[in-house]
Coordinates of C-alpha atoms in Angstrom, one line a residue:
X1 CA -5.4 -24.7 -1.5
X2 CA -5.7 -26.8 1.7
X3 CA -8.5 -25.0 3.5
X4 CA -12.3 -25.5 3.2
X5 CA -14.3 -24.3 0.3
X6 CA -15.0 -20.6 0.9
X7 CA -18.0 -18.7 -0.4
X8 CA -17.6 -16.5 -3.4
X9 CA -17.0 -12.8 -3.0
X10 CA -20.4 -11.0 -2.8
X11 CA -21.3 -8.7 -5.7
X12 CA -21.9 -5.6 -3.5
X13 CA -18.5 -6.0 -1.9
X14 CA -16.9 -6.5 -5.3
X15 CA -18.4 -3.3 -6.4
X16 CA -17.0 -1.4 -3.5
X17 CA -13.5 -2.8 -4.1
X18 CA -13.8 -2.0 -7.8
X19 CA -14.8 1.6 -7.0
X20 CA -11.6 1.9 -5.1
X21 CA -9.5 0.8 -8.0
X22 CA -8.9 -2.7 -6.8
X23 CA -9.4 -5.9 -8.8
X24 CA -12.0 -7.9 -6.7
X25 CA -10.6 -11.2 -8.0
X26 CA -7.1 -10.3 -6.9
X27 CA -8.4 -9.3 -3.4
X28 CA -10.4 -12.5 -3.1
X29 CA -7.3 -14.5 -3.9
X30 CA -5.3 -12.8 -1.1
X31 CA -8.2 -13.4 1.3
X32 CA -8.5 -17.0 0.4
X33 CA -4.8 -17.6 0.8
X34 CA -4.8 -15.9 4.2
X35 CA -7.8 -18.0 5.4
X36 CA -6.2 -21.2 4.2
X37 CA -3.1 -20.3 6.1
X38 CA -5.2 -20.1 9.3
X39 CA -7.0 -23.4 8.7
X40 CA -4.2 -25.4 7.0
X41 CA -3.9 -27.7 10.0
X42 CA -7.6 -28.2 10.6
X43 CA -10.7 -26.3 11.7
X44 CA -10.8 -23.5 14.3
X45 CA -10.7 -25.9 17.3
X46 CA -11.2 -23.2 19.9
X47 CA -14.3 -21.8 18.3
X48 CA -15.7 -25.3 17.5
X49 CA -15.3 -26.3 21.1
X50 CA -16.7 -23.2 22.8
X51 CA -19.4 -21.9 20.5
X52 CA -22.6 -23.8 19.9
X53 CA -23.2 -24.7 16.2
X54 CA -26.4 -22.6 15.9
X55 CA -25.2 -19.6 17.8
X56 CA -25.5 -16.2 16.1
X57 CA -24.0 -12.8 17.0
X58 CA -23.3 -9.3 15.9
X59 CA -19.9 -7.7 16.1
X60 CA -18.1 -4.5 15.3
X61 CA -14.7 -3.7 13.9
X62 CA -13.6 -0.8 16.1
X63 CA -10.4 1.4 16.0
X64 CA -8.5 1.5 19.3
X65 CA -6.5 4.5 18.1
X66 CA -6.9 7.3 15.6
X67 CA -5.6 7.1 12.1
X68 CA -6.6 6.8 8.4
X69 CA -8.7 3.9 7.2
X70 CA -7.8 1.6 4.4
X71 CA -9.1 -1.9 3.8
X72 CA -12.5 -1.7 5.5
X73 CA -14.2 -3.3 2.5
X74 CA -11.4 -5.9 2.4
X75 CA -12.2 -6.8 6.0
X76 CA -15.9 -7.0 5.1
X77 CA -15.1 -9.3 2.3
X78 CA -13.3 -11.7 4.6
X79 CA -16.4 -12.1 6.8
X80 CA -18.5 -12.5 3.6
X81 CA -16.2 -15.2 2.2
X82 CA -16.3 -17.2 5.4
X83 CA -20.0 -16.8 6.1
X84 CA -21.5 -16.3 2.7
X85 CA -25.0 -15.1 2.4
X86 CA -25.6 -15.9 6.1
X87 CA -23.4 -13.0 7.2
X88 CA -24.8 -9.4 7.0
X89 CA -22.2 -6.7 6.5
X90 CA -22.7 -3.0 7.2
X91 CA -19.9 -0.5 6.3
X92 CA -19.9 2.6 8.5
X93 CA -16.8 4.3 7.1
X94 CA -15.1 4.6 3.8
X95 CA -11.4 4.1 3.1
X96 CA -9.4 7.3 3.3
X97 CA -11.6 8.6 6.2
X98 CA -10.3 9.3 9.7
X99 CA -10.5 6.4 12.1
X100 CA -12.1 7.6 15.3
X101 CA -11.3 5.7 18.5
X102 CA -14.2 3.4 19.5
X103 CA -16.3 4.4 16.5
X104 CA -17.3 1.2 14.6
X105 CA -16.1 1.2 11.0
X106 CA -17.8 -2.2 10.1
X107 CA -20.6 -4.3 11.6
X108 CA -21.2 -7.9 10.8
X109 CA -24.0 -10.2 11.9
X110 CA -24.3 -13.9 11.4
X111 CA -23.2 -17.3 12.7
X112 CA -20.8 -16.8 15.6
X113 CA -18.5 -19.5 14.4
X114 CA -18.1 -17.8 11.1
X115 CA -17.5 -14.4 12.6
X116 CA -14.8 -15.7 15.0
X117 CA -13.1 -17.8 12.3
X118 CA -12.8 -14.7 10.0
X119 CA -11.9 -12.2 12.8
X120 CA -8.1 -12.4 12.8
X121 CA -7.7 -12.4 9.0
X122 CA -10.0 -9.4 8.7
X123 CA -8.2 -7.5 11.4
X124 CA -4.7 -8.4 10.0
X125 CA -5.6 -6.9 6.6
X126 CA -7.5 -3.8 7.7
X127 CA -5.0 -3.1 10.5
X128 CA -2.0 -3.3 8.2
X129 CA -3.5 -1.4 5.4
X130 CA -4.8 1.3 7.7
X131 CA -1.3 1.5 9.2
X132 CA 0.1 2.2 5.7
X133 CA -2.5 4.8 5.0
X134 CA -1.9 6.5 8.4
X135 CA 1.9 6.7 7.9
X136 CA 1.4 7.9 4.4
X137 CA -0.9 10.7 5.6
X138 CA 1.8 11.8 8.0
X139 CA 4.3 12.2 5.2
X140 CA 1.8 14.0 3.0
X141 CA 1.0 16.4 5.8
X142 CA 4.7 16.9 6.4
X143 CA 5.3 18.1 2.8
X144 CA 2.1 20.2 2.5
X145 CA 2.6 23.4 0.7
X146 CA 5.7 22.4 -1.1
X147 CA 4.2 21.1 -4.3
X148 CA 6.0 17.7 -3.8
X149 CA 4.1 14.4 -3.7
X150 CA 4.9 11.4 -1.6
X151 CA 5.5 8.3 -3.6
X152 CA 5.8 4.6 -2.7
X153 CA 8.3 2.0 -3.9
X154 CA 8.4 -1.7 -4.7
X155 CA 9.4 -2.5 -1.1
X156 CA 6.2 -4.3 -0.4
X157 CA 5.3 -7.5 1.4
X158 CA 5.1 -10.3 -1.2
X159 CA 1.6 -10.9 -2.3
X160 CA 0.2 -7.7 -0.8
X161 CA 1.6 -5.1 -3.2
X162 CA -1.7 -4.1 -4.9
X163 CA -3.4 -3.7 -1.5
X164 CA -0.5 -1.8 0.1
X165 CA -0.3 0.6 -2.8
X166 CA -4.0 1.1 -2.6
X167 CA -3.5 2.0 1.1
X168 CA -0.9 4.5 0.0
X169 CA -3.5 6.2 -2.2
X170 CA -6.0 6.2 0.7
X171 CA -3.4 8.1 2.7
X172 CA -3.0 10.7 0.0
X173 CA 0.2 9.4 -1.6
X174 CA 0.8 8.4 -5.2
X175 CA 2.1 5.1 -6.6
X176 CA 5.3 4.6 -8.4
X177 CA 5.8 1.3 -10.3
X178 CA 3.3 -1.4 -9.7
X179 CA 5.6 -4.0 -11.3
X180 CA 8.8 -4.2 -13.3
X181 CA 7.0 -3.7 -16.7
X182 CA 5.1 -0.5 -16.4
X183 CA 8.1 1.8 -16.1
X184 CA 11.9 1.5 -16.4
X185 CA 14.1 2.5 -13.4
X186 CA 17.8 2.4 -14.3
X187 CA 19.8 1.9 -11.1
X188 CA 23.5 1.6 -10.4
X189 CA 23.7 -2.1 -11.3
X190 CA 22.0 -1.4 -14.7
X191 CA 24.4 1.4 -15.3
X192 CA 27.4 -0.9 -14.5
X193 CA 26.0 -3.7 -16.7
X194 CA 25.3 -1.4 -19.7
X195 CA 28.5 0.6 -19.4
X196 CA 27.2 4.0 -18.3
X197 CA 24.1 6.0 -17.9
X198 CA 23.8 7.1 -21.5
X199 CA 24.3 3.6 -22.7
X200 CA 21.6 2.3 -20.3
X201 CA 19.1 5.0 -21.4
X202 CA 19.8 4.3 -25.0
X203 CA 19.3 0.5 -24.5
X204 CA 15.9 1.0 -22.8
X205 CA 14.8 3.5 -25.4
X206 CA 15.7 1.1 -28.2
X207 CA 13.8 -1.9 -26.8
X208 CA 10.9 -0.2 -24.9
X209 CA 10.5 3.2 -26.5
X210 CA 7.0 3.9 -25.0
X211 CA 7.9 3.1 -21.4
X212 CA 8.4 5.9 -18.8
X213 CA 12.1 6.1 -17.9
X214 CA 13.7 7.1 -14.7
X215 CA 17.4 7.1 -13.8
X216 CA 18.9 6.8 -10.3
X217 CA 21.9 9.2 -9.8
X218 CA 24.4 9.4 -7.0
X219 CA 26.2 12.6 -8.1
X220 CA 25.5 15.9 -9.8
X221 CA 27.6 14.8 -12.8
X222 CA 25.4 11.8 -13.2
X223 CA 22.3 14.0 -13.0
X224 CA 23.8 16.2 -15.8
X225 CA 24.5 13.1 -17.9
X226 CA 20.9 11.7 -17.4
X227 CA 19.4 15.0 -18.4
X228 CA 21.6 15.2 -21.5
X229 CA 20.5 11.6 -22.3
X230 CA 16.8 12.8 -22.4
X231 CA 15.2 11.1 -19.4
X232 CA 12.0 12.4 -18.0
X233 CA 12.7 11.7 -14.4
X234 CA 15.8 11.5 -12.2
X235 CA 16.0 9.8 -8.8
X236 CA 18.4 11.5 -6.4
X237 CA 19.9 8.9 -4.2
X238 CA 21.0 10.1 -0.8
X239 CA 21.7 13.7 -1.9
X240 CA 22.4 16.5 0.5
X241 CA 20.1 19.4 0.7
X242 CA 22.7 21.6 -1.1
X243 CA 23.2 19.0 -3.9
X244 CA 19.4 18.5 -4.2
X245 CA 19.0 22.3 -4.8
X246 CA 21.8 22.1 -7.4
X247 CA 20.1 19.2 -9.1
X248 CA 16.8 21.1 -9.2
X249 CA 18.7 24.0 -10.9
X250 CA 20.0 21.6 -13.5
X251 CA 16.7 19.8 -14.1
X252 CA 14.2 22.7 -14.2
X253 CA 15.4 24.3 -17.5
X254 CA 15.2 20.9 -19.2
X255 CA 11.7 20.1 -17.9
X256 CA 13.0 17.0 -16.1
X257 CA 11.3 15.9 -12.9
X258 CA 13.2 14.9 -9.8
X259 CA 12.6 12.4 -7.1
X260 CA 14.4 12.5 -3.7
X261 CA 15.2 9.1 -2.2
X262 CA 17.4 7.5 0.5
X263 CA 17.8 8.6 4.1
X264 CA 14.5 10.5 4.2
X265 CA 12.8 11.0 7.6
X266 CA 9.6 12.7 8.6
X267 CA 11.4 15.5 10.4
X268 CA 13.4 16.3 7.2
X269 CA 10.6 15.7 4.8
X270 CA 9.5 19.4 4.4
X271 CA 13.1 20.6 4.1
X272 CA 13.8 18.1 1.3
X273 CA 10.5 18.8 -0.5
X274 CA 11.0 22.6 -0.3
X275 CA 14.1 22.3 -2.5
X276 CA 11.8 21.9 -5.5
X277 CA 11.8 18.2 -6.1
X278 CA 8.6 16.7 -7.5
X279 CA 8.5 13.5 -5.4
X280 CA 9.8 12.0 -2.2
X281 CA 10.2 8.2 -2.6
X282 CA 9.5 6.6 0.8
X283 CA 9.9 2.9 1.1
X284 CA 8.9 3.0 4.7
X285 CA 5.3 3.6 3.7
X286 CA 4.9 -0.1 3.0
X287 CA 7.9 -1.8 4.6
X288 CA 7.8 -0.1 8.1
X289 CA 4.3 1.1 8.7
X290 CA 3.0 0.3 12.2
X291 CA -0.3 -1.5 12.3
X292 CA -3.3 0.6 13.2
X293 CA -4.9 -1.0 16.2
X294 CA -8.4 -2.2 15.4
X295 CA -10.4 -4.8 17.4
X296 CA -13.4 -6.9 16.8
X297 CA -16.0 -6.9 19.6
X298 CA -19.1 -9.1 19.8
X299 CA -22.0 -7.2 21.3

């Protein structure tokens, strides 16, 4: 890494991250890489020129618009890694809570130079993650009462998957695969390579018998074949409402779960969920979530 030597992640912040199901070491690595990106070409010249070396300040991270919070302790960790023990961090809100306009979620106090150097990285992370959580909550609210859950995908920003999927959980969604090894998802290219759905399912079962298995289907005939092959979960790719209902009728007697995917929009979410599917797969949760606007204000 090309940046300066940062301070280690403080134990109390590591505990907060761990309590949220995050690996503190992985979060710290993301933060260090982001900070190094900002300082790869030298120090923060604007801050160094305008802020006296001994100056100290207190600042607040404040939402400019309502939403759902995610990444508040991550932002706190950014300030701590830049300023070390000389920065005091106070969390006012927990991830998953509502972000209230102009109500501080985080206060930091310490050397002004450290605070301003950390500002943009902290806001980038908490703003993006809160945006993911906010969009997820909209989808969760849209399918309320149907029994269906909103699930994410692997359409994540490289390097941020763990944090983005954490933000989905903060918004009330559930995670699908974290990586390629924790579950098998047989898609059209796998079917073509294996010579059919049944052949693909048999191949996965033979080599990885304990791995959860899902098959993507484009037609009702493929759904019937996947069910006959003994899969636990079928992904319905771009099915109409009528065909989705028909797939539910096929799957329910066999105890097979269904996941709707492709072409889903918020205004159609409840209608799709009401067909009886178990999940809605929504790649937009992570690849298209608008950033929640938060600012950092020195007092």
